[in-house]
Coordinates of C-alpha atoms in Angstrom, one line a residue:
X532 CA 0.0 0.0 0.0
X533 CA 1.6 3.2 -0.9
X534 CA 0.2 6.1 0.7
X535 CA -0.2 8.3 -1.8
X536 CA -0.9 6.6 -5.4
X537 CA -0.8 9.7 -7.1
X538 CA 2.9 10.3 -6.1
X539 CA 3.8 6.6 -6.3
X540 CA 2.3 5.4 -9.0
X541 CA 2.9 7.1 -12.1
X542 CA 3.1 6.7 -16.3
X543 CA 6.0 5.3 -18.1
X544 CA 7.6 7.9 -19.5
X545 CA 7.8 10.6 -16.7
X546 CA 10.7 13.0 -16.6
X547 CA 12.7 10.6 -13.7
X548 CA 16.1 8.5 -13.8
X549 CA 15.1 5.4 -14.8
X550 CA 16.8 4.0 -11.9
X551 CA 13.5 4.8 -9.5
X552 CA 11.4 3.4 -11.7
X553 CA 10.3 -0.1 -11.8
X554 CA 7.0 -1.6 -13.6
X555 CA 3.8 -2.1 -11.6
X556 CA 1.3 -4.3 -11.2
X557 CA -1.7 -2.3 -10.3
X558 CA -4.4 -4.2 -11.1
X559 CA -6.1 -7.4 -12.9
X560 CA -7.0 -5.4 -16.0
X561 CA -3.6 -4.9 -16.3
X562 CA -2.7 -8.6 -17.1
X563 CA -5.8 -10.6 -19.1
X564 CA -3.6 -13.7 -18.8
X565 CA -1.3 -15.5 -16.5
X566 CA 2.0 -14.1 -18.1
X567 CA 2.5 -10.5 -17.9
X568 CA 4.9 -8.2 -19.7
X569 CA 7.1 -6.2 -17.2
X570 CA 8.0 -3.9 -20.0
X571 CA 4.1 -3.6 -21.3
X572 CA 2.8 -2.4 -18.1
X573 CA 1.4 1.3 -18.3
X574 CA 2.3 2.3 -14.7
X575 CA 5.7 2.6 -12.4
X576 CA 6.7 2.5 -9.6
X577 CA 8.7 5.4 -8.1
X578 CA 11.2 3.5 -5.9
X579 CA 13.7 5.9 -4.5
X580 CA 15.7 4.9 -1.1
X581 CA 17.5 7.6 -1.1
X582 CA 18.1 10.0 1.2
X583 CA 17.7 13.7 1.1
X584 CA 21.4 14.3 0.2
X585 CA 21.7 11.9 -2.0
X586 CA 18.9 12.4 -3.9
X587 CA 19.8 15.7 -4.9
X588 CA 22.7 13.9 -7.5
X589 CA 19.2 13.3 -9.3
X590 CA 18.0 16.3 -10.7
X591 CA 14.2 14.2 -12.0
X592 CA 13.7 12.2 -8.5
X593 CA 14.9 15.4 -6.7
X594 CA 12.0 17.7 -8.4
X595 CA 9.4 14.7 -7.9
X596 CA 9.9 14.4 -4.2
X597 CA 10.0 18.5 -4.0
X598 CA 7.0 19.2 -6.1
X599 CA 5.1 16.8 -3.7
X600 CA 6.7 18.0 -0.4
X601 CA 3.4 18.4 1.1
X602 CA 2.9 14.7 1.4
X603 CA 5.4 14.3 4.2
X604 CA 2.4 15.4 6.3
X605 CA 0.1 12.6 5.2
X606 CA -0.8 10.2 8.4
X607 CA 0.5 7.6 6.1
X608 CA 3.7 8.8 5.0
X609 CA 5.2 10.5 8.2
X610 CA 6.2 7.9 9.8
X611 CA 8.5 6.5 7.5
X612 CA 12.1 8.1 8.3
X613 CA 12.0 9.0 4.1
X614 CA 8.3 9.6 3.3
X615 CA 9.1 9.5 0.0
X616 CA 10.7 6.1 0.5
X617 CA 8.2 3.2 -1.0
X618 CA 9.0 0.2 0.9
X619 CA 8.6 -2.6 -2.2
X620 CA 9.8 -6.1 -2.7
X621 CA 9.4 -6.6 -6.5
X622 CA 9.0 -9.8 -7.7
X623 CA 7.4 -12.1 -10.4
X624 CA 5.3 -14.5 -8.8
X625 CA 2.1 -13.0 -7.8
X626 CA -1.3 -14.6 -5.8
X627 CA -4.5 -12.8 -6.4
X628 CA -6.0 -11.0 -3.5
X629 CA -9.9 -10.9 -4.5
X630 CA -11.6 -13.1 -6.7
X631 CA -15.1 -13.1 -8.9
X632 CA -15.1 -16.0 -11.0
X633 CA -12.0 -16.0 -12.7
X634 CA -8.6 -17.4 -11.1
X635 CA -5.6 -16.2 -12.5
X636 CA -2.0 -16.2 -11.0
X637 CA 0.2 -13.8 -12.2
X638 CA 3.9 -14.4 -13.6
X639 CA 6.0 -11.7 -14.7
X640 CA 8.7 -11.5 -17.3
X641 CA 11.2 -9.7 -14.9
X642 CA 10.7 -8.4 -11.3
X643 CA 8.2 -6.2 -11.0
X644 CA 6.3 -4.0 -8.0
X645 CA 2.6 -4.9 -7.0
X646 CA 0.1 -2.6 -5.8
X647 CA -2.1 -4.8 -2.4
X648 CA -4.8 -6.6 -4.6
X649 CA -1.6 -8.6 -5.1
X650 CA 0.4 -11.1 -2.8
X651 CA 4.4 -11.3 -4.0
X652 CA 5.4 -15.2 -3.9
X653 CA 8.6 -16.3 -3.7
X654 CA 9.6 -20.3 -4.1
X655 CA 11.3 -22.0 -1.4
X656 CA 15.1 -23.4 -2.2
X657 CA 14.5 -26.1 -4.9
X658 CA 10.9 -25.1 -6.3
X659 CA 10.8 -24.3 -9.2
X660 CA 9.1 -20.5 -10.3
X661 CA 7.7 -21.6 -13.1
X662 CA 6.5 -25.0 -12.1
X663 CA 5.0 -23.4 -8.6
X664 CA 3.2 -20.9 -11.3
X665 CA 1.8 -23.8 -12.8
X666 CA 0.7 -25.0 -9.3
X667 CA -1.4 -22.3 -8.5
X668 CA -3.1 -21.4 -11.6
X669 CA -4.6 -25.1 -11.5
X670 CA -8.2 -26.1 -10.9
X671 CA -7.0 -27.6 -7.7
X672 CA -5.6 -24.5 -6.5
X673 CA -8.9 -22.4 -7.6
X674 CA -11.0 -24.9 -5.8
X675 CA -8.8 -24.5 -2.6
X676 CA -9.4 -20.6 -2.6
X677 CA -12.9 -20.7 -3.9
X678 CA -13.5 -23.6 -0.6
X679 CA -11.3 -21.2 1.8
X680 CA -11.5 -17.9 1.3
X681 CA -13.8 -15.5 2.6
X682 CA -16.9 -13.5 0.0
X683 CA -16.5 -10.8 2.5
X684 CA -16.5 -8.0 -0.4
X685 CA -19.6 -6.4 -2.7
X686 CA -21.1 -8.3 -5.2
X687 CA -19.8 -11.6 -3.2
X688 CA -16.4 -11.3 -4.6
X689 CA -13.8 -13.4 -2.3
X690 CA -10.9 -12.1 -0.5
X691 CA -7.9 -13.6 1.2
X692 CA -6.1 -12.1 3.2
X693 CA -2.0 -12.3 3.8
X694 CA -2.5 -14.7 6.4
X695 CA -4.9 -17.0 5.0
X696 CA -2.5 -16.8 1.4
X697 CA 0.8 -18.3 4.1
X698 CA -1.8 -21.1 4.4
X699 CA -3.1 -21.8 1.2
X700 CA -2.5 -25.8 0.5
X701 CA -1.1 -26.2 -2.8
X702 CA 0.3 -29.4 -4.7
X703 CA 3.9 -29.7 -4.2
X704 CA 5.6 -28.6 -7.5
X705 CA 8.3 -31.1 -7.1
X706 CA 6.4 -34.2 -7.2
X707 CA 4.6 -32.9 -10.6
X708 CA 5.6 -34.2 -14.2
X709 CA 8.0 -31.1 -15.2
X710 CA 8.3 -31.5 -18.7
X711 CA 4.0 -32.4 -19.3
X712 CA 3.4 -29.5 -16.6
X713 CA 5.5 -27.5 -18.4
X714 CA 4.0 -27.8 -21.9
X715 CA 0.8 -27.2 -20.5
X716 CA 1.5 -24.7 -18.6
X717 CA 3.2 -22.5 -21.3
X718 CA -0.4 -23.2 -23.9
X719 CA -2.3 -21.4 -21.0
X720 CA 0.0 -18.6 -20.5
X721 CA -0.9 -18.2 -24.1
X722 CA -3.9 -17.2 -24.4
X723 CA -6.4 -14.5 -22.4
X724 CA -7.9 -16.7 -19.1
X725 CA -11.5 -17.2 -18.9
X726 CA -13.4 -17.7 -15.6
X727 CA -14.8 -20.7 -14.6
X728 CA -18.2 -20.5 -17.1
X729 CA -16.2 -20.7 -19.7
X730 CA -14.8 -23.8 -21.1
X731 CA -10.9 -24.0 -21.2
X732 CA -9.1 -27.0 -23.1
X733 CA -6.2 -25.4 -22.2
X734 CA -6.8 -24.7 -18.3
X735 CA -8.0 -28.8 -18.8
X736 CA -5.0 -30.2 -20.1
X737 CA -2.9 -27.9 -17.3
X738 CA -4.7 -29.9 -14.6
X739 CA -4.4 -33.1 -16.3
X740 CA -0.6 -32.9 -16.7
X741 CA -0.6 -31.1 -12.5
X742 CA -3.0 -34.3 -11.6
X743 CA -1.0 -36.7 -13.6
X744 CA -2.0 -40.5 -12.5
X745 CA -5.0 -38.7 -11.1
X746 CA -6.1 -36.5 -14.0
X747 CA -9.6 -38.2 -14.6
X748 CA -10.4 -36.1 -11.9
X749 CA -9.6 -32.9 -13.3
X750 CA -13.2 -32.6 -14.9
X751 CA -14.8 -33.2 -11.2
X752 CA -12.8 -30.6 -10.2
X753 CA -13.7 -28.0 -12.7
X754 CA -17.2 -29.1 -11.9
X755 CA -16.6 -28.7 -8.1
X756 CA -15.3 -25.4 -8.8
X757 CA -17.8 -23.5 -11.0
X758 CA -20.8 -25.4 -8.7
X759 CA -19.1 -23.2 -5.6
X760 CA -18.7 -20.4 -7.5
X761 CA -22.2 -20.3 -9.0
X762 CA -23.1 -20.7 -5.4
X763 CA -21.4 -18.4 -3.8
X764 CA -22.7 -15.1 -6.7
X765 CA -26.1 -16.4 -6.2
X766 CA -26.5 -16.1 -2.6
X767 CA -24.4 -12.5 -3.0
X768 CA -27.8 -12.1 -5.8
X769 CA -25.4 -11.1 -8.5
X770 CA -26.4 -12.2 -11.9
X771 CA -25.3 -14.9 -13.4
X772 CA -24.8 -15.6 -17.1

């Protein structure tokens, strides 16, 4: 959470050393699909922990923070020993914070700065990013937020917060099929992800190659899955299609 998104959260393009600038990931509209583009997102994040000296070496980061000196007031900026200082921890592996009825994880092309509706993953030793990406954008994983998570938002849209996200069960992306997961994997980062009305070969043959010995029970899952959700819109009395 920044603070103050008009100051942190600006345009590619601005007048700023490069070097404070790093892409963000604002929100789902941003990223239709599972693979994002660091370099095709519209926003950036101004990431500057410098101090006051310092930053005067930087004539475009200098006349940012000054033309915005006012902030240092703002409840939730003061207390930081640099208000302008954005305490971020980019990365490329994000977990959705809210959901409707679609269930996308987000991987990024490089490292990249996430606004809150986002949760930055990072694998344990050994796990592989792109395999654990794989993980969590399966049916199994949708099913185990759909079954967990909490429609405390308008519209019955589920949220989850940091703490229920450190306990999220997940398949262990060792144990999976690499190369089959893999294949898979990289067909659905190819294409815009539905939600769960809408039939997805590619989101099928992901969970078949995550399931592996198990896969004939991909299609229960699905059905499992858009059964909740369906459930879960209707008693919220949003309409469904």
């Amino acid at each position: 959470t920044s603070g103050a998104n008009g100051f942190f959260y600006l345009p590619a393009g601005v007048p700023i050393e490069p070097r404070f600038l790093r892409p963000l990931l604002k929100t789902p509209k941003h990223a239709p699909g599972i693979c994002v583009s660091a370099r095709a997102l519209p926003l950036r994040a101004f990431v500057c922990p410098l101090d006051a000296d310092a930053l005067r070496a930087f004539p475009g980061a200098c006349a940012h923070v000054r033309a915005h000196a006012r902030l240092a007031a703002r409840p939730t900026l003061r207390a930081r020993p640099r208000w302008w200082s954005l305490d971020a921890r980019p990365a490329r592996l994000f977990l959705t914070k809210a959901y409707f009825a679609r269930f996308v994880q987000h991987l990024a092309s490089g490292p990249v700065v996430a606004d809150q509706r986002f949760y930055a993953v990072a694998p344990r030793p050994g796990v592989p990013l792109e395999l654990l990406a794989a993980v969590l954008n399966g049916s199994l994983t949708a099913l185990a937020l759909e079954s967990l998570g909490r429609a405390s938002m308008g519209e019955g849209a589920l949220e989850w917060s940091v703490g229920d996200a450190a306990r999220l069960p997940v398949l262990d992306p060792r144990a999976v099929r690499a190369a089959a997961v893999g294949r898979a994997f990289a067909e659905a980062c190819a294409r815009p992800a539905a939600d769960v009305f809408a039939p997805d070969p590619a989101r099928a043959r992901l969970d078949a190659a995550l399931l592996g010995p198990l896969a004939d029970l991909g299609g229960p899952i699905r059905d499992g899955l858009t059964a909740a959700v369906r459930e879960r819109l209707a008693r919220s009395g949003t309409r469904l299609r």
